[in-house]
């Protein structure tokens, strides 16, 4: 298979875009990525999206967005894996280029969550869980994560305040990211006093629901026009799954799909967690950060939360995360998130992250999760020389 | 890229499955396909589905179905292209095997339309159209097809009765397909007197909404275990798109994505329409059959409807279609349809179609359409020697 590189990136600000429809958001991101790549057209479009049907009454986003971007006629399709839809679409684009099906493709993650047609956003998000065995009992998606967090605190003796730094670091990094929805820093006191959503998860444990779109252009590394360190090599792409319902897993506190997906990626890239310079993980809730750090090999079991405590996740720390604000503060337009993560890793590896730059970033990992750990897509990216 | 073969097929009866959930239907088809292929596990699962979110409150079908089928942990994802979702999923599976990403994958199309949670089926189907510029005016998906049919009749002087044979042939073929939802033949008189749905489309112009699932197992042709002519070679796989909104197309009566998709497939397979022994086309409405036959090169512009009149679409005709009942009478569980079409072509090319067998079938084409011609996926399959 061929090596694949990212040669263009684009993104909209994550926000409540009351004046922009789903296709406008996607168009902004796709056209920005094409401009960045110096490409006028592509062979195919892969769209990551979770909620457009339920929330905006629109499926069939592949053809719709291709046409709106002036790409009428090309191969185009939507890919869905709940909150992991963005990276799942990237995975399909990667497969097409690596396998020789296409030479130039664009991948777009897009979500519009502030306008709703057929149901509310909470009804939408719980579709990531098991409808027949979880949601039917009335639990929300936040509720499922709250059960995990409560169990984590019970098993490992962590207090709610111990999770504070995940949110504080994310907000701090978002202050200097013009594309982030939340531009205010928060304090530990604010974190502790934030209003409760689903005990023990409060507002500041939770990522922000919003609208947004991000896009990347892919081509074989052999023909990537390397305009001065701008192209970024995809060293690894991997997917693993687990039971959707948390009660069906052997150990609710061990995200085995994170472990398998990360290990596959380490193997493909021939690196280990120590060599990763930054990790854009799926911090939809602070508990997911702790669990992801453990299963991906950055902390021992039950110790993930202490990485935040120790300050190792800051830009100058041992394993910087949420470097542009993460899901928590850049925002989490669910089907777009996986592509935002990768766009941000590219910014870091190009040295274009401005005040958020991780020093000497050469190898970045992005991990996008569908549901509470049921689909996990990992990409490892490397700066060009 | 590697040649790809289909080495296993599975399907449920298309029906109102009030006692089977979405995962049960998918499981039945996937496990049947694995048994047929003699495989116990696979590397990846690609699920084609359009409506599970809106109708059953469940997204994230990749991980969900993989787990239910005893395949927990494998790569799994859902692919959506409206009513073309099934073949769009096959396209992703094909790309993965042809490109060398995986050696053994299963593709499953599944739809459950009889139980609805968040909205009615009609609300669901119109998500294949343009929400902002078509559906917002209140038109249904049948209504859009009715406008096309009315225009066709006006432009080409066809009468409603001229479309009868598309439905009559489909129902005739469904009588001897145990997996078809409609097992009764119909007459020209019944066709003309059927109750109106959206003028001029009546009940017998329309495919049947239902539940169902179908699956195929793919592997490289080089390692297909050919159990006596059972493996079928994918000679071509192609996708083309068009504007989603019909009013955005230069010529509403010319399905340009059908033309481009079919021509790409002919080119890849190095054949022309004359060499195709059967054509499983997207007969969601009789008008779509006429338009597809024209744009795919089987009839001249404005002459598609006369192929039905001339009896050339029957099992012993020049271009047999809907050989197992088609969307019209086997039934149209939308996201599953594209996989059903391919399963049926495999049955024909294996010589396993029983009373529905097309004599000497060597080369079969399946074409699955999303929306009223906006996403068109074509596969050409060839019998093994």
XYZ file of C-alpha atoms in Angstrom:
770
model
C 0.000 0.000 0.000
C 1.087 3.565 -0.599
C 2.145 6.052 2.049
C -0.406 8.828 2.438
C 0.110 12.491 3.298
C -2.136 15.354 4.327
C -1.462 18.296 2.007
C -4.290 20.645 2.946
C -6.354 21.544 5.995
C -9.424 23.710 6.559
C -11.765 24.462 9.428
C -14.552 26.782 10.505
C -14.699 28.271 13.946
C -16.626 25.972 16.265
C -19.602 28.032 17.301
C -23.354 28.370 17.326
C -23.631 29.192 13.629
C -27.252 30.315 13.468
C -26.667 31.883 10.063
C -24.859 28.964 8.433
C -26.469 25.754 7.223
C -24.803 22.381 7.288
C -23.719 22.654 3.664
C -22.276 26.140 4.179
C -20.154 24.960 7.098
C -18.912 21.951 5.147
C -18.267 24.105 2.098
C -16.188 26.590 4.090
C -13.983 23.818 5.457
C -13.636 21.867 2.191
C -12.811 24.917 0.086
C -10.301 26.129 2.667
C -8.609 22.720 2.618
C -8.524 22.664 -1.190
C -7.006 26.161 -1.264
C -4.458 25.130 1.326
C -3.558 22.098 -0.797
C -3.455 24.126 -4.000
C -6.011 21.739 -5.487
C -9.020 22.720 -7.596
C -10.741 19.385 -7.637
C -10.431 15.929 -6.086
C -11.368 12.366 -6.993
C -13.607 11.733 -4.020
C -15.197 13.220 -0.896
C -15.700 11.346 2.387
C -18.035 13.074 4.838
C -18.059 12.278 8.535
C -21.347 13.136 10.220
C -23.543 11.634 12.899
C -26.713 13.669 13.358
C -27.754 15.428 10.167
C -30.754 13.173 9.606
C -32.308 13.553 13.016
C -31.342 17.164 13.659
C -31.655 18.790 10.221
C -33.777 16.323 8.226
C -30.958 15.812 5.752
C -29.137 12.590 4.905
C -27.233 11.974 1.659
C -24.495 14.467 2.602
C -21.913 13.020 0.220
C -23.582 14.137 -3.007
C -25.030 17.254 -1.361
C -21.721 18.658 -0.119
C -19.759 17.599 -3.204
C -22.182 19.538 -5.387
C -22.197 22.581 -3.108
C -18.378 22.674 -3.219
C -18.353 22.739 -7.013
C -17.359 19.074 -7.165
C -20.560 17.759 -8.781
C -20.121 14.270 -10.158
C -17.273 12.954 -8.021
C -17.503 9.899 -5.804
C -18.930 11.005 -2.461
C -20.291 9.235 0.584
C -21.126 9.776 4.243
C -19.486 7.683 6.956
C -20.913 7.313 10.455
C -19.486 5.930 13.688
C -21.289 8.111 16.246
C -18.920 10.717 17.747
C -16.109 8.931 15.890
C -17.597 9.717 12.481
C -14.972 12.292 11.537
C -11.981 10.006 11.917
C -13.983 7.119 10.456
C -14.373 9.207 7.294
C -10.650 9.964 7.340
C -10.031 6.236 7.616
C -12.035 5.648 4.403
C -10.185 8.421 2.604
C -6.883 6.994 3.791
C -7.871 3.517 2.555
C -8.811 4.896 -0.872
C -5.484 6.695 -1.329
C -3.273 4.066 0.314
C -4.902 1.305 -1.720
C -4.608 3.092 -5.045
C -8.303 3.721 -5.657
C -7.816 7.502 -5.737
C -4.892 9.929 -5.909
C -6.494 12.973 -4.353
C -9.386 12.992 -1.898
C -10.920 15.378 0.594
C -12.322 14.300 3.948
C -14.795 16.565 5.724
C -16.298 16.224 9.174
C -19.375 18.364 9.725
C -22.058 18.688 12.376
C -24.855 21.172 12.938
C -26.310 20.767 16.406
C -27.921 24.096 17.186
C -30.844 23.822 14.757
C -32.998 20.768 15.240
C -35.908 19.438 13.227
C -37.005 15.929 14.170
C -35.716 15.683 17.741
C -33.537 17.392 20.328
C -29.753 17.080 20.490
C -29.886 14.918 23.627
C -32.087 12.423 21.773
C -29.534 12.502 18.992
C -26.435 11.957 21.086
C -27.804 8.908 22.859
C -28.013 7.162 19.477
C -24.285 6.519 20.050
C -25.330 4.159 22.854
C -27.354 0.942 22.628
C -30.953 1.902 21.858
C -32.443 -1.439 22.858
C -30.502 -2.018 26.075
C -29.268 1.382 27.310
C -31.236 4.359 25.959
C -34.577 2.591 26.282
C -34.230 2.915 30.063
C -34.120 6.686 29.734
C -30.436 7.260 30.319
C -28.725 10.069 28.409
C -25.296 9.861 26.854
C -23.924 12.098 29.605
C -25.542 9.742 32.104
C -23.599 6.766 30.763
C -20.352 8.694 31.128
C -21.401 9.746 34.629
C -21.725 6.087 35.643
C -18.186 5.489 34.381
C -16.843 8.508 36.260
C -18.558 7.520 39.507
C -17.142 4.011 39.209
C -13.663 5.380 38.493
C -13.808 7.580 41.586
C -14.990 4.615 43.668
C -12.429 2.116 42.367
C -9.395 4.363 42.348
C -10.145 6.830 45.118
C -10.144 9.856 42.824
C -12.100 12.958 43.827
C -14.024 15.129 41.399
C -11.504 17.934 41.875
C -8.747 15.635 40.630
C -10.196 15.895 37.136
C -10.066 19.693 37.115
C -6.839 20.080 35.185
C -8.218 18.310 32.122
C -10.732 21.124 31.775
C -8.438 23.921 32.934
C -5.695 23.032 30.441
C -8.198 22.681 27.599
C -9.735 26.084 28.306
C -6.307 27.671 28.707
C -5.266 26.389 25.284
C -8.533 27.486 23.698
C -7.954 31.120 24.682
C -5.431 31.474 21.871
C -7.239 29.317 19.291
C -9.464 31.619 17.199
C -11.474 28.569 16.050
C -12.450 27.489 19.574
C -15.949 28.084 20.904
C -14.823 28.863 24.472
C -12.221 31.584 24.761
C -12.262 32.103 28.529
C -9.888 30.400 30.944
C -11.432 28.660 33.949
C -10.212 28.118 37.503
C -10.295 25.091 39.759
C -12.870 26.867 41.864
C -15.129 27.460 38.865
C -14.658 23.816 37.887
C -15.788 22.592 41.295
C -18.770 24.920 41.478
C -20.082 24.430 37.925
C -23.686 23.313 37.751
C -24.363 19.607 37.756
C -25.359 17.837 34.520
C -25.382 14.155 35.529
C -23.726 13.546 38.874
C -20.681 13.535 39.108
C -20.305 15.141 35.642
C -20.825 18.886 35.791
C -20.855 21.505 33.051
C -17.089 21.932 33.089
C -16.441 18.208 32.818
C -18.342 18.284 29.533
C -17.387 19.231 26.005
C -19.348 21.945 24.247
C -22.108 21.081 21.772
C -21.859 23.278 18.703
C -21.715 23.598 14.920
C -18.564 23.222 12.891
C -16.739 21.611 10.010
C -13.153 20.640 9.329
C -11.496 19.109 6.281
C -8.219 17.586 5.109
C -6.900 16.791 1.627
C -5.000 13.522 1.166
C -2.678 12.239 -1.558
C 0.076 9.648 -1.882
C 3.201 10.821 -0.044
C 5.210 10.166 -3.196
C 3.411 12.923 -5.039
C 2.769 15.292 -2.130
C 3.954 18.683 -3.221
C 5.940 19.580 -0.161
C 5.747 23.327 0.059
C 8.318 23.778 2.802
C 7.374 21.288 5.495
C 3.656 21.677 4.879
C 2.773 18.100 4.060
C 2.274 15.728 6.961
C 2.702 11.986 6.665
C 0.078 9.591 8.041
C 2.289 7.057 9.788
C -0.610 4.966 11.060
C -4.379 4.595 10.723
C -6.299 2.057 12.769
C -9.770 1.155 13.992
C -10.991 -1.130 16.763
C -14.437 -1.687 18.223
C -16.005 -2.916 21.426
C -19.493 -3.660 22.707
C -21.659 -0.547 22.404
C -23.451 -1.139 25.718
C -21.117 -0.511 28.639
C -22.668 -3.323 30.691
C -21.663 -5.789 27.972
C -17.955 -5.118 28.506
C -15.820 -7.270 30.721
C -14.400 -4.215 32.493
C -16.226 -0.891 32.135
C -13.160 1.038 33.294
C -10.864 -0.400 30.657
C -11.436 0.908 27.136
C -10.208 -2.147 25.301
C -10.919 -0.641 21.880
C -8.663 2.286 22.815
C -5.955 -0.186 23.751
C -6.303 -2.260 20.580
C -6.634 0.738 18.270
C -3.621 2.494 19.827
C -1.493 -0.662 19.781
C -2.310 -1.286 16.128
C -1.293 2.291 15.369
C 1.946 2.048 17.385
C 2.771 -1.136 15.524
C 2.098 0.368 12.094
C 4.104 3.495 12.937
C 6.756 1.460 14.768
C 6.728 3.797 17.740
C 5.497 3.671 21.320
C 3.618 6.172 23.474
C 6.891 7.681 24.714
C 7.720 8.896 21.225
C 4.406 10.714 20.771
C 4.918 14.479 21.125
C 1.238 15.380 21.484
C -1.979 13.427 21.844
C -5.284 14.874 20.703
C -7.537 12.502 22.604
C -11.309 12.286 22.846
C -11.956 14.491 25.893
C -15.727 14.617 25.473
C -15.881 14.301 29.271
C -12.978 14.508 31.735
C -13.494 10.835 32.593
C -12.854 9.899 28.956
C -9.486 11.664 29.122
C -8.407 9.644 32.124
C -9.602 6.344 30.636
C -8.045 7.096 27.235
C -4.649 7.978 28.709
C -4.619 4.654 30.535
C -5.744 2.354 27.734
C -3.522 4.097 25.170
C -0.457 3.435 27.306
C 0.298 6.891 28.711
C -0.591 6.011 32.292
C -1.032 2.902 34.336
C -4.487 1.600 35.119
C -6.220 3.936 37.558
C -3.493 6.572 37.200
C -4.715 8.538 34.177
C -6.325 11.233 36.232
C -3.036 11.965 37.985
C -1.367 12.943 34.716
C -3.648 15.956 34.756
C -2.828 16.607 38.390
C 0.894 16.455 37.667
C 0.602 19.021 34.903
C 2.075 16.654 32.315
C -0.684 17.403 29.810
C 0.140 21.083 29.299
C 1.790 22.366 26.114
C 5.245 22.043 27.668
C 4.413 18.848 29.557
C 5.371 15.272 28.851
C 2.257 14.495 26.833
C 0.432 17.660 25.728
C -3.271 17.121 24.953
C -6.185 19.323 23.882
C -3.486 21.611 22.516
C -5.993 23.806 20.681
C -8.693 23.401 23.341
C -9.747 19.822 22.688
C -13.345 18.663 22.581
C -13.814 20.425 25.916
C -13.066 23.972 24.791
C -12.445 24.060 21.037
C -15.864 22.377 21.035
C -17.346 19.039 19.992
C -19.532 19.183 16.867
C -19.637 15.413 17.093
C -19.227 14.182 13.516
C -16.648 16.884 12.797
C -14.476 16.348 15.859
C -12.238 13.602 14.481
C -11.243 15.817 11.568
C -10.684 18.862 13.821
C -8.285 16.760 15.897
C -6.274 15.838 12.827
C -6.295 19.390 11.460
C -4.872 20.563 14.787
C -2.176 17.904 14.830
C -1.210 19.057 11.318
C -1.023 22.659 12.583
C 1.315 21.477 15.341
C 3.511 19.395 13.046
C 3.767 22.238 10.532
C 4.786 24.584 13.347
C 1.713 26.702 12.669
C 0.074 26.463 16.075
C 1.116 29.968 17.143
C 0.932 30.539 20.909
C -0.292 26.921 21.217
C 2.769 25.420 19.585
C 4.137 22.270 21.214
C 7.935 22.680 21.112
C 9.684 20.394 18.623
C 6.537 18.479 17.729
C 7.464 15.737 15.247
C 4.968 12.966 15.968
C 1.327 13.587 16.881
C -1.472 11.165 17.645
C -5.198 11.825 17.235
C -7.784 9.486 18.682
C -11.491 9.825 18.006
C -14.059 7.744 19.896
C -17.592 6.728 18.972
C -19.902 6.131 21.934
C -18.338 5.534 25.326
C -15.444 3.598 23.800
C -17.174 1.340 21.243
C -15.455 2.628 18.089
C -11.930 3.968 18.366
C -9.997 5.376 15.415
C -6.346 6.316 15.891
C -4.070 8.204 13.507
C -0.383 8.913 14.036
C 0.992 11.794 11.973
C 4.590 12.786 11.342
C 6.065 16.115 10.296
C 7.870 16.159 6.973
C 11.594 16.843 7.071
C -5.000 -3.069 -7.038
C -6.140 -6.617 -6.391
C -9.086 -8.327 -8.050
C -11.897 -8.930 -5.578
C -14.392 -11.783 -5.394
C -17.605 -12.421 -3.510
C -17.317 -15.753 -1.722
C -20.399 -15.712 0.476
C -23.938 -14.326 0.425
C -26.742 -14.108 2.971
C -30.150 -12.502 3.177
C -33.305 -12.411 5.241
C -36.732 -12.440 3.703
C -37.879 -8.893 3.010
C -40.935 -8.493 5.177
C -42.581 -6.644 8.017
C -40.433 -8.218 10.712
C -42.330 -7.094 13.801
C -40.489 -9.661 15.914
C -36.950 -8.888 14.729
C -34.865 -5.887 15.688
C -32.389 -4.211 13.407
C -29.465 -6.108 14.907
C -31.246 -9.445 14.579
C -31.923 -8.864 10.893
C -28.324 -7.832 10.266
C -27.058 -10.763 12.296
C -29.111 -13.253 10.294
C -27.706 -11.950 7.011
C -24.091 -11.610 8.179
C -23.950 -15.048 9.769
C -25.571 -16.638 6.705
C -22.966 -14.970 4.482
C -20.115 -16.107 6.732
C -21.452 -19.680 6.705
C -21.796 -19.536 2.935
C -18.187 -18.344 2.667
C -16.929 -20.923 5.149
C -15.476 -18.105 7.224
C -15.616 -17.798 11.001
C -14.384 -14.260 11.288
C -13.458 -11.315 9.092
C -11.140 -8.309 9.271
C -13.827 -5.663 8.919
C -17.552 -4.984 8.616
C -19.102 -2.277 6.419
C -22.766 -1.564 7.167
C -25.049 0.156 4.680
C -28.021 1.861 6.320
C -29.972 5.052 5.850
C -32.660 5.391 8.490
C -31.705 3.670 11.740
C -31.175 6.937 13.608
C -34.492 8.535 12.785
C -36.600 5.387 12.766
C -35.131 3.295 15.578
C -33.091 5.801 17.611
C -29.902 3.875 16.901
C -26.775 5.065 15.115
C -23.337 3.498 15.522
C -24.376 0.321 13.684
C -20.840 -0.734 12.802
C -19.726 -1.613 16.324
C -23.233 -2.707 17.325
C -23.671 -5.276 14.553
C -20.072 -6.487 14.688
C -20.491 -7.267 18.373
C -23.878 -8.933 17.900
C -22.381 -11.172 15.195
C -19.630 -12.368 17.517
C -17.065 -10.168 15.782
C -16.380 -7.828 18.715
C -13.248 -5.781 18.197
C -12.973 -5.757 14.404
C -12.956 -2.592 12.308
C -16.576 -1.651 11.662
C -18.339 1.390 10.259
C -21.648 2.541 8.811
C -21.839 4.032 5.318
C -24.749 6.169 4.115
C -25.809 7.405 0.695
C -29.588 7.511 1.110
C -31.253 4.603 -0.770
C -27.818 3.847 -2.239
C -26.317 3.066 1.178
C -26.076 -0.683 0.593
C -23.927 -0.488 -2.532
C -21.995 2.432 -1.024
C -21.003 0.094 1.814
C -20.039 -2.576 -0.717
C -17.905 0.028 -2.459
C -15.985 0.653 0.797
C -15.534 -3.062 1.369
C -14.331 -3.470 -2.211
C -11.849 -0.602 -1.764
C -10.470 -2.151 1.430
C -9.869 -5.548 -0.194
C -8.749 -4.273 -3.606
C -6.340 -1.835 -1.986
C -4.778 -4.377 0.345
C -6.090 -2.959 3.631
C -7.972 -6.174 4.446
C -8.109 -9.739 3.136
C -11.576 -10.727 4.272
C -14.480 -8.380 4.912
C -18.238 -8.620 5.226
C -20.627 -6.000 3.882
C -24.151 -5.810 5.297
C -27.067 -3.693 4.167
C -29.842 -3.441 6.737
C -32.985 -1.373 7.208
C -35.870 -1.553 9.643
C -38.741 0.626 8.457
C -41.816 -0.821 10.161
C -40.989 0.306 13.704
C -40.430 4.023 14.074
C -39.331 6.075 17.052
C -38.458 9.679 16.236
C -40.451 10.210 13.039
C -42.483 8.431 10.361
C -40.983 6.598 7.401
C -42.095 9.277 4.932
C -40.188 11.883 6.945
C -37.227 9.555 6.785
C -37.262 8.873 3.068
C -37.363 12.518 2.080
C -33.977 12.970 3.776
C -32.622 11.533 0.501
C -33.752 14.789 -1.150
C -32.543 18.334 -0.490
C -33.884 19.389 2.915
C -33.317 23.113 2.385
C -34.613 23.414 -1.177
C -36.973 20.476 -1.803
C -38.389 18.889 1.348
C -38.908 22.223 3.058
C -41.723 22.916 0.616
C -43.579 19.853 1.864
C -42.918 17.507 -1.031
C -42.451 13.810 -0.279
C -39.876 11.578 -1.907
C -42.640 9.905 -3.935
C -43.771 13.382 -4.964
C -40.367 14.176 -6.462
C -40.486 10.981 -8.492
C -44.040 11.811 -9.549
C -42.844 15.126 -11.011
C -40.236 13.222 -13.020
C -42.796 10.703 -14.259
C -45.267 13.397 -15.263
C -42.559 15.222 -17.165
C -41.466 11.985 -18.872
C -45.026 11.295 -20.004
C -45.339 14.863 -21.282
C -42.009 14.955 -23.124
C -42.109 11.516 -24.676
C -45.820 10.859 -25.095
C -45.838 7.842 -22.789
C -49.040 6.858 -21.018
C -49.226 5.559 -17.486
C -50.203 2.116 -18.787
C -46.944 1.952 -20.737
C -45.057 1.526 -17.459
C -47.143 -1.482 -16.414
C -44.719 -4.180 -17.483
C -41.996 -2.949 -15.130
C -44.295 -3.812 -12.235
C -45.844 -6.916 -13.791
C -42.458 -8.519 -14.555
C -41.143 -7.689 -11.090
C -44.154 -9.243 -9.357
C -44.026 -12.277 -11.643
C -40.408 -12.894 -10.709
C -41.090 -12.360 -7.004
C -43.642 -15.206 -6.951
C -40.823 -17.746 -6.978
C -38.417 -15.837 -4.716
C -39.006 -16.983 -1.133
C -37.224 -13.850 0.142
C -39.561 -11.415 -1.617
C -42.210 -9.515 0.308
C -44.856 -9.679 -2.455
C -45.601 -13.150 -3.734
C -48.681 -12.403 -5.838
C -48.573 -11.686 -9.564
C -50.394 -8.579 -10.793
C -52.233 -7.775 -14.018
C -52.218 -4.728 -16.272
C -55.742 -4.021 -15.124
C -54.733 -4.099 -11.454
C -51.782 -1.845 -12.269
C -54.020 0.769 -13.892
C -56.604 0.697 -11.117
C -54.238 0.738 -8.135
C -54.845 3.576 -5.708
C -53.025 6.826 -6.332
C -50.028 7.780 -4.164
C -48.683 10.916 -5.845
C -50.155 11.470 -9.301
C -49.181 9.827 -11.654
C -47.408 7.345 -9.352
C -49.815 4.793 -7.939
C -49.314 1.973 -5.470
C -48.136 -0.467 -8.134
C -45.569 1.953 -9.552
C -43.951 1.982 -6.113
C -41.528 -0.343 -4.389
C -42.511 -1.865 -1.057
C -41.256 -0.386 2.202
C -40.141 -3.139 4.543
C -37.493 -4.597 6.842
C -34.594 -6.686 5.674
C -30.874 -7.338 5.602
C -28.458 -8.813 3.092
C -24.723 -9.470 3.278
C -21.760 -10.487 1.151
C -18.255 -11.650 2.056
C -15.354 -10.343 -0.039
C -11.760 -11.464 -0.452
C -9.010 -11.123 -3.058
C -9.808 -13.224 -6.122
C -6.382 -14.799 -5.853
C -7.254 -16.455 -2.581
C -10.974 -17.052 -3.183
C -11.640 -20.660 -2.405
C -13.646 -21.542 -5.474
C -16.012 -24.226 -4.292
C -17.285 -25.241 -7.725
C -18.195 -22.001 -9.429
C -19.396 -20.386 -6.211
C -17.106 -17.374 -6.133
C -18.080 -14.406 -8.246
C -15.601 -11.840 -9.493
C -16.257 -8.096 -9.127
C -15.257 -6.866 -12.574
C -16.127 -3.250 -11.848
C -17.105 -0.952 -8.994
C -17.920 2.705 -9.578
C -19.637 5.716 -8.043
C -20.848 8.993 -9.524
C -22.923 11.788 -8.052
C -25.173 14.593 -9.235
C -27.035 17.508 -7.678
C -29.378 16.219 -4.974
C -32.167 18.680 -5.859
C -33.771 17.754 -9.180
C -34.276 21.408 -10.116
C -30.505 21.942 -9.937
C -29.872 19.488 -12.776
C -29.460 20.627 -16.341
C -31.947 17.999 -17.545
C -34.244 16.363 -15.000
C -35.007 13.489 -17.370
C -31.404 12.518 -17.885
C -29.771 10.769 -14.925
C -26.233 11.895 -15.619
C -24.839 10.108 -12.573
C -26.313 6.862 -13.907
C -24.576 7.522 -17.218
C -21.212 8.371 -15.641
C -21.353 5.553 -13.093
C -22.325 2.969 -15.740
C -19.695 4.183 -18.204
C -16.967 4.049 -15.560
C -18.053 0.484 -14.778
C -18.147 -0.538 -18.461
C -14.685 0.880 -18.878
C -13.278 -0.913 -15.848
C -14.881 -4.208 -16.897
C -14.080 -3.590 -20.561
C -17.591 -4.481 -21.659
C -20.604 -2.618 -22.981
C -24.298 -2.850 -22.161
C -24.805 -5.478 -24.868
C -22.630 -7.932 -22.988
C -24.576 -7.596 -19.726
C -26.761 -10.683 -19.212
C -28.938 -9.202 -16.455
C -29.321 -5.776 -14.893
C -30.549 -5.373 -11.335
C -31.481 -1.704 -11.558
C -32.975 0.653 -8.999
C -36.704 0.225 -9.732
C -37.910 2.112 -6.663
C -40.572 3.586 -8.964
C -41.394 2.537 -12.536
C -40.140 5.918 -13.786
C -36.700 5.183 -12.309
C -36.542 1.979 -14.352
C -37.186 3.844 -17.593
C -34.704 6.602 -16.793
C -32.031 4.126 -15.633
C -32.316 1.981 -18.769
C -31.765 5.072 -20.892
C -28.855 6.635 -19.035
C -27.109 3.274 -18.580
C -27.122 2.698 -22.335
C -29.815 0.033 -22.709
C -32.308 2.272 -24.512
C -32.203 5.548 -26.350
C -33.373 8.720 -24.684
C -37.139 8.628 -24.198
C -37.323 4.962 -25.204
C -36.685 3.227 -21.872
C -40.324 2.668 -21.126
C -40.757 0.770 -24.410
C -38.283 -1.896 -23.341
C -40.860 -2.932 -20.788
C -43.616 -2.814 -23.422
C -41.565 -4.992 -25.758
C -41.078 -7.632 -23.100
C -37.310 -7.410 -23.294
C -36.917 -7.178 -19.510
C -38.308 -10.651 -18.720
C -36.058 -13.512 -17.594
C -35.692 -14.737 -21.178
C -35.596 -11.231 -22.665
C -32.705 -9.247 -24.015
C -31.973 -7.485 -20.708
C -33.626 -9.230 -17.763
C -34.170 -6.978 -14.750
C -35.745 -7.351 -11.296
C -35.010 -11.037 -11.750
C -35.858 -11.872 -8.142
C -38.587 -9.254 -7.904
C -36.529 -6.083 -7.802
C -37.153 -3.204 -5.441
C -40.761 -3.303 -6.598
C -41.655 -6.786 -5.401
C -38.711 -8.335 -3.544
C -39.050 -5.109 -1.525
C -36.976 -2.017 -0.806
C -35.601 -1.830 2.744
C -33.685 1.195 1.554
C -30.217 0.849 3.060
C -30.225 -2.903 2.424
C -31.348 -2.801 -1.214
C -27.937 -2.355 -2.825
C -26.663 -5.489 -1.113
C -29.811 -7.482 -1.985
C -29.242 -6.586 -5.645
C -25.685 -7.917 -5.512
C -26.708 -11.063 -3.604
C -29.269 -11.771 -6.329
C -26.765 -11.223 -9.135
C -24.478 -13.697 -7.365
C -27.354 -16.204 -7.181
C -27.829 -15.791 -10.942
C -24.133 -16.109 -11.778
C -23.796 -19.190 -9.592
C -26.787 -20.735 -11.348
C -28.657 -20.844 -8.041
C -31.658 -18.716 -8.970
C -34.013 -21.693 -9.358
C -37.153 -20.886 -11.352
C -35.822 -17.317 -11.719
C -32.614 -18.367 -13.413
C -31.513 -16.217 -16.341
C -30.219 -18.706 -18.940
C -26.432 -18.652 -19.402
C -25.905 -15.684 -17.121
C -22.188 -14.845 -17.100
C -22.107 -11.098 -16.554
C -24.509 -9.256 -14.254
C -24.781 -5.582 -13.386
C -26.266 -4.111 -10.204
C -26.995 -0.416 -9.892
C -28.108 1.200 -6.653
C -29.298 4.812 -6.540
C -29.415 7.302 -3.689
C -32.140 9.935 -3.980
C -33.678 10.546 -7.382
C -30.358 9.955 -9.153
C -27.881 11.903 -6.997
C -25.629 9.005 -5.939
C -25.250 6.069 -8.294
C -23.137 3.017 -7.500
C -22.626 0.382 -10.180
C -21.069 -3.063 -9.833
C -20.451 -5.532 -12.659
C -20.034 -9.140 -11.546
C -18.763 -12.114 -13.492
C -19.308 -15.842 -12.947
C -16.210 -17.866 -12.223
C -15.261 -20.475 -14.806
